Amino acid sequence: IEIGLPGLSGADAPSYREKAIAIAEELVQKSGSANAKELLLRAYQFHGIMLKISGKQNLPLAKSYYTKSLTLAEELYRETRTLQAQRNLADCYGLVAGIHQAEGNMDAAFELIEKSQGIREELAQKTQSITDFKNLAHAYVVMGTHYEKIGDNDLSLLFYGKAHVIRMELAKQTDSVLLMEDL
């Protein structure tokens, strides 16, 4: 299913996304498959992202969809233990943490940021893949930003430095313009 793409930015966009969610929920109900659950997880995430960026008044609704995606990600990880399920879980922790930050609940945000970072570290060590190291560098930037927001510049610089080292190494290894842009 296309998740609201026909009306991505128009007035009908939320209804397209809600229809996509309803279809995905029905697929999960009928099949219970991991693929259907991942599709639903993505639909929840996308709808939550679009709600969050549409204004502060939509934060509570965005949070409810992010929370649904996190619950589903935890379930998928327990059921499958796949690398993708682990990546999804890290993504969901990050999304919910972002909502907590937007609400000013820095303690709750920090707890989830740490969980996401821990998963990213585990994935990078396990897979040694460029994608997982790129995601880990981003997790370190998020952690650095968190410490910057609460006024701990020493820890902020430590995490920004960790991200920089990874991004330098990736840019050097791959000669990728996209990875160089991350620097």
mmCIF file of C-alpha atoms in Angstrom:
data_model
loop_
_atom_site.group_PDB
_atom_site.id
_atom_site.type_symbol
_atom_site.label_atom_id
_atom_site.label_comp_id
_atom_site.label_asym_id
_atom_site.label_seq_id
_atom_site.Cartn_x
_atom_site.Cartn_y
_atom_site.Cartn_z
ATOM 1 C CA ILE A 1 0.000 0.000 0.000
ATOM 2 C CA GLU A 2 1.089 3.531 -0.647
ATOM 3 C CA ILE A 3 1.012 5.294 2.682
ATOM 4 C CA GLY A 4 -0.849 8.477 1.867
ATOM 5 C CA LEU A 5 1.409 9.400 -1.021
ATOM 6 C CA PRO A 6 -1.363 10.645 -3.348
ATOM 7 C CA GLY A 7 -2.108 13.395 -0.862
ATOM 8 C CA LEU A 8 1.229 13.708 0.903
ATOM 9 C CA SER A 9 0.875 17.389 1.606
ATOM 10 C CA GLY A 10 -2.740 18.121 0.780
ATOM 11 C CA ALA A 11 -5.802 18.326 2.952
ATOM 12 C CA ASP A 12 -6.670 14.701 2.147
ATOM 13 C CA ALA A 13 -3.278 13.353 3.274
ATOM 14 C CA PRO A 14 -4.367 12.320 6.782
ATOM 15 C CA SER A 15 -7.343 10.380 5.420
ATOM 16 C CA TYR A 16 -5.107 8.553 2.917
ATOM 17 C CA ARG A 17 -2.713 7.619 5.707
ATOM 18 C CA GLU A 18 -5.585 6.504 7.937
ATOM 19 C CA LYS A 19 -6.922 4.317 5.112
ATOM 20 C CA ALA A 20 -3.467 2.803 4.673
ATOM 21 C CA ILE A 21 -3.356 2.075 8.407
ATOM 22 C CA ALA A 22 -6.807 0.452 8.292
ATOM 23 C CA ILE A 23 -5.727 -1.783 5.396
ATOM 24 C CA ALA A 24 -2.496 -2.729 7.169
ATOM 25 C CA GLU A 25 -4.381 -3.465 10.410
ATOM 26 C CA GLU A 26 -6.737 -5.713 8.469
ATOM 27 C CA LEU A 27 -3.781 -7.537 6.913
ATOM 28 C CA VAL A 28 -2.284 -8.109 10.359
ATOM 29 C CA GLN A 29 -5.629 -9.367 11.638
ATOM 30 C CA LYS A 30 -6.027 -11.769 8.709
ATOM 31 C CA SER A 31 -2.492 -13.071 8.366
ATOM 32 C CA GLY A 32 -0.608 -12.150 11.514
ATOM 33 C CA SER A 33 2.545 -12.350 9.407
ATOM 34 C CA ALA A 34 5.723 -10.492 10.238
ATOM 35 C CA ASN A 35 5.529 -8.770 6.845
ATOM 36 C CA ALA A 36 2.037 -7.463 7.559
ATOM 37 C CA LYS A 37 3.137 -6.283 11.006
ATOM 38 C CA GLU A 38 6.142 -4.480 9.540
ATOM 39 C CA LEU A 39 3.874 -2.809 6.986
ATOM 40 C CA LEU A 40 1.597 -1.651 9.793
ATOM 41 C CA LEU A 41 4.580 -0.460 11.805
ATOM 42 C CA ARG A 42 5.714 1.660 8.830
ATOM 43 C CA ALA A 43 2.204 3.050 8.354
ATOM 44 C CA TYR A 44 2.045 4.059 12.028
ATOM 45 C CA GLN A 45 5.502 5.646 11.822
ATOM 46 C CA PHE A 46 4.798 7.581 8.651
ATOM 47 C CA HIS A 47 1.492 8.888 9.946
ATOM 48 C CA GLY A 48 3.152 9.873 13.221
ATOM 49 C CA ILE A 49 5.971 11.680 11.413
ATOM 50 C CA MET A 50 3.547 13.642 9.265
ATOM 51 C CA LEU A 51 1.444 14.540 12.304
ATOM 52 C CA LYS A 52 4.508 15.675 14.253
ATOM 53 C CA ILE A 53 5.757 17.960 11.516
ATOM 54 C CA SER A 54 2.284 19.404 10.955
ATOM 55 C CA GLY A 55 2.327 21.277 14.253
ATOM 56 C CA LYS A 56 2.570 21.106 18.026
ATOM 57 C CA GLN A 57 -1.190 20.659 18.306
ATOM 58 C CA ASN A 58 -0.732 17.204 16.746
ATOM 59 C CA LEU A 59 2.021 15.994 19.100
ATOM 60 C CA PRO A 60 -0.324 13.922 21.287
ATOM 61 C CA LEU A 61 -1.750 12.129 18.249
ATOM 62 C CA ALA A 62 1.723 11.649 16.749
ATOM 63 C CA LYS A 63 2.860 10.213 20.083
ATOM 64 C CA SER A 64 0.008 7.698 20.050
ATOM 65 C CA TYR A 65 1.043 6.435 16.599
ATOM 66 C CA TYR A 66 4.719 6.327 17.563
ATOM 67 C CA THR A 67 3.785 4.376 20.686
ATOM 68 C CA LYS A 68 1.768 1.924 18.586
ATOM 69 C CA SER A 69 4.742 1.485 16.262
ATOM 70 C CA LEU A 70 7.052 0.901 19.248
ATOM 71 C CA THR A 71 4.713 -1.739 20.699
ATOM 72 C CA LEU A 72 4.625 -3.463 17.323
ATOM 73 C CA ALA A 73 8.414 -3.201 16.907
ATOM 74 C CA GLU A 74 8.971 -4.802 20.314
ATOM 75 C CA GLU A 75 6.567 -7.603 19.379
ATOM 76 C CA LEU A 76 8.253 -8.175 16.012
ATOM 77 C CA TYR A 77 11.683 -8.269 17.620
ATOM 78 C CA ARG A 78 10.533 -10.817 20.226
ATOM 79 C CA GLU A 79 8.998 -12.954 17.473
ATOM 80 C CA THR A 80 11.684 -12.775 14.789
ATOM 81 C CA ARG A 81 14.975 -11.569 16.295
ATOM 82 C CA THR A 82 15.970 -10.380 12.810
ATOM 83 C CA LEU A 83 18.409 -7.566 12.115
ATOM 84 C CA GLN A 84 15.606 -5.585 10.479
ATOM 85 C CA ALA A 85 13.392 -6.025 13.533
ATOM 86 C CA GLN A 86 16.250 -4.771 15.660
ATOM 87 C CA ARG A 87 16.709 -1.736 13.367
ATOM 88 C CA ASN A 88 12.964 -1.043 13.520
ATOM 89 C CA LEU A 89 13.095 -1.153 17.302
ATOM 90 C CA ALA A 90 15.954 1.367 17.413
ATOM 91 C CA ASP A 91 14.031 3.630 15.004
ATOM 92 C CA CYS A 92 10.897 3.476 17.148
ATOM 93 C CA TYR A 93 12.767 4.266 20.361
ATOM 94 C CA GLY A 94 14.199 7.298 18.582
ATOM 95 C CA LEU A 95 10.813 8.494 17.338
ATOM 96 C CA VAL A 96 9.164 8.254 20.747
ATOM 97 C CA ALA A 97 12.207 9.958 22.311
ATOM 98 C CA GLY A 98 11.760 12.845 19.876
ATOM 99 C CA ILE A 99 8.190 13.341 21.044
ATOM 100 C CA HIS A 100 9.308 13.313 24.684
ATOM 101 C CA GLN A 101 11.907 15.960 23.836
ATOM 102 C CA ALA A 102 9.293 18.088 22.065
ATOM 103 C CA GLU A 103 7.128 17.807 25.186
ATOM 104 C CA GLY A 104 10.066 18.825 27.386
ATOM 105 C CA ASN A 105 10.255 15.432 29.101
ATOM 106 C CA MET A 106 14.018 15.062 28.843
ATOM 107 C CA ASP A 107 14.364 12.148 31.294
ATOM 108 C CA ALA A 108 11.960 9.947 29.329
ATOM 109 C CA ALA A 109 13.638 11.025 26.086
ATOM 110 C CA PHE A 110 17.093 10.178 27.430
ATOM 111 C CA GLU A 111 16.031 6.685 28.478
ATOM 112 C CA LEU A 112 14.790 5.903 24.967
ATOM 113 C CA ILE A 113 17.748 7.583 23.256
ATOM 114 C CA GLU A 114 20.047 5.333 25.291
ATOM 115 C CA LYS A 115 18.070 2.252 24.260
ATOM 116 C CA SER A 116 18.225 3.239 20.608
ATOM 117 C CA GLN A 117 21.952 3.948 20.839
ATOM 118 C CA GLY A 118 22.610 0.597 22.542
ATOM 119 C CA ILE A 119 20.842 -1.248 19.750
ATOM 120 C CA ARG A 120 22.732 0.780 17.122
ATOM 121 C CA GLU A 121 26.059 -0.085 18.782
ATOM 122 C CA GLU A 122 25.154 -3.765 18.862
ATOM 123 C CA LEU A 123 24.073 -3.752 15.216
ATOM 124 C CA ALA A 124 27.206 -1.961 14.012
ATOM 125 C CA GLN A 125 29.458 -4.424 15.824
ATOM 126 C CA LYS A 126 27.437 -7.404 14.642
ATOM 127 C CA THR A 127 27.053 -6.482 10.984
ATOM 128 C CA GLN A 128 30.017 -4.181 10.339
ATOM 129 C CA SER A 129 27.818 -2.648 7.629
ATOM 130 C CA ILE A 130 28.070 0.900 6.366
ATOM 131 C CA THR A 131 24.364 1.446 7.014
ATOM 132 C CA ASP A 132 24.590 0.348 10.624
ATOM 133 C CA PHE A 133 27.687 2.459 11.261
ATOM 134 C CA LYS A 134 25.967 5.434 9.620
ATOM 135 C CA ASN A 135 22.959 4.872 11.909
ATOM 136 C CA LEU A 136 25.275 4.602 14.913
ATOM 137 C CA ALA A 137 26.916 7.919 14.030
ATOM 138 C CA HIS A 138 23.457 9.463 13.848
ATOM 139 C CA ALA A 139 22.594 7.948 17.251
ATOM 140 C CA TYR A 140 25.714 9.591 18.685
ATOM 141 C CA VAL A 141 24.651 12.941 17.187
ATOM 142 C CA VAL A 142 21.226 12.533 18.815
ATOM 143 C CA MET A 143 22.910 11.795 22.138
ATOM 144 C CA GLY A 144 25.218 14.782 21.691
ATOM 145 C CA THR A 145 22.253 17.001 20.897
ATOM 146 C CA HIS A 146 20.444 15.748 23.981
ATOM 147 C CA TYR A 147 23.401 16.626 26.206
ATOM 148 C CA GLU A 148 23.726 19.990 24.479
ATOM 149 C CA LYS A 149 20.049 20.753 25.201
ATOM 150 C CA ILE A 150 20.493 20.024 28.902
ATOM 151 C CA GLY A 151 23.707 22.069 29.071
ATOM 152 C CA ASP A 152 26.336 19.333 29.440
ATOM 153 C CA ASN A 153 28.821 20.486 26.820
ATOM 154 C CA ASP A 154 31.546 18.004 27.780
ATOM 155 C CA LEU A 155 29.335 14.971 27.138
ATOM 156 C CA SER A 156 27.832 16.658 24.106
ATOM 157 C CA LEU A 157 31.290 17.075 22.560
ATOM 158 C CA LEU A 158 32.200 13.495 23.460
ATOM 159 C CA PHE A 159 29.255 12.102 21.496
ATOM 160 C CA TYR A 160 29.664 14.538 18.614
ATOM 161 C CA GLY A 161 33.303 13.421 18.497
ATOM 162 C CA LYS A 162 32.302 9.756 18.342
ATOM 163 C CA ALA A 163 29.974 10.527 15.442
ATOM 164 C CA HIS A 164 32.696 12.481 13.686
ATOM 165 C CA VAL A 165 35.213 9.623 13.946
ATOM 166 C CA ILE A 166 32.728 7.141 12.455
ATOM 167 C CA ARG A 167 31.718 9.537 9.691
ATOM 168 C CA MET A 168 35.352 10.288 8.822
ATOM 169 C CA GLU A 169 36.097 6.576 8.589
ATOM 170 C CA LEU A 170 33.023 5.879 6.451
ATOM 171 C CA ALA A 171 33.820 8.744 4.103
ATOM 172 C CA LYS A 172 37.417 7.542 3.783
ATOM 173 C CA GLN A 173 36.411 3.890 3.214
ATOM 174 C CA THR A 174 33.717 4.542 0.642
ATOM 175 C CA ASP A 175 34.625 7.797 -1.095
ATOM 176 C CA SER A 176 30.860 8.395 -1.082
ATOM 177 C CA VAL A 177 29.676 11.951 -1.609
ATOM 178 C CA LEU A 178 26.623 11.245 0.562
ATOM 179 C CA LEU A 179 28.787 10.023 3.429
ATOM 180 C CA MET A 180 31.131 12.980 2.996
ATOM 181 C CA GLU A 181 28.107 15.282 3.280
ATOM 182 C CA ASP A 182 27.416 13.792 6.709
ATOM 183 C CA LEU A 183 30.707 15.280 7.854
#
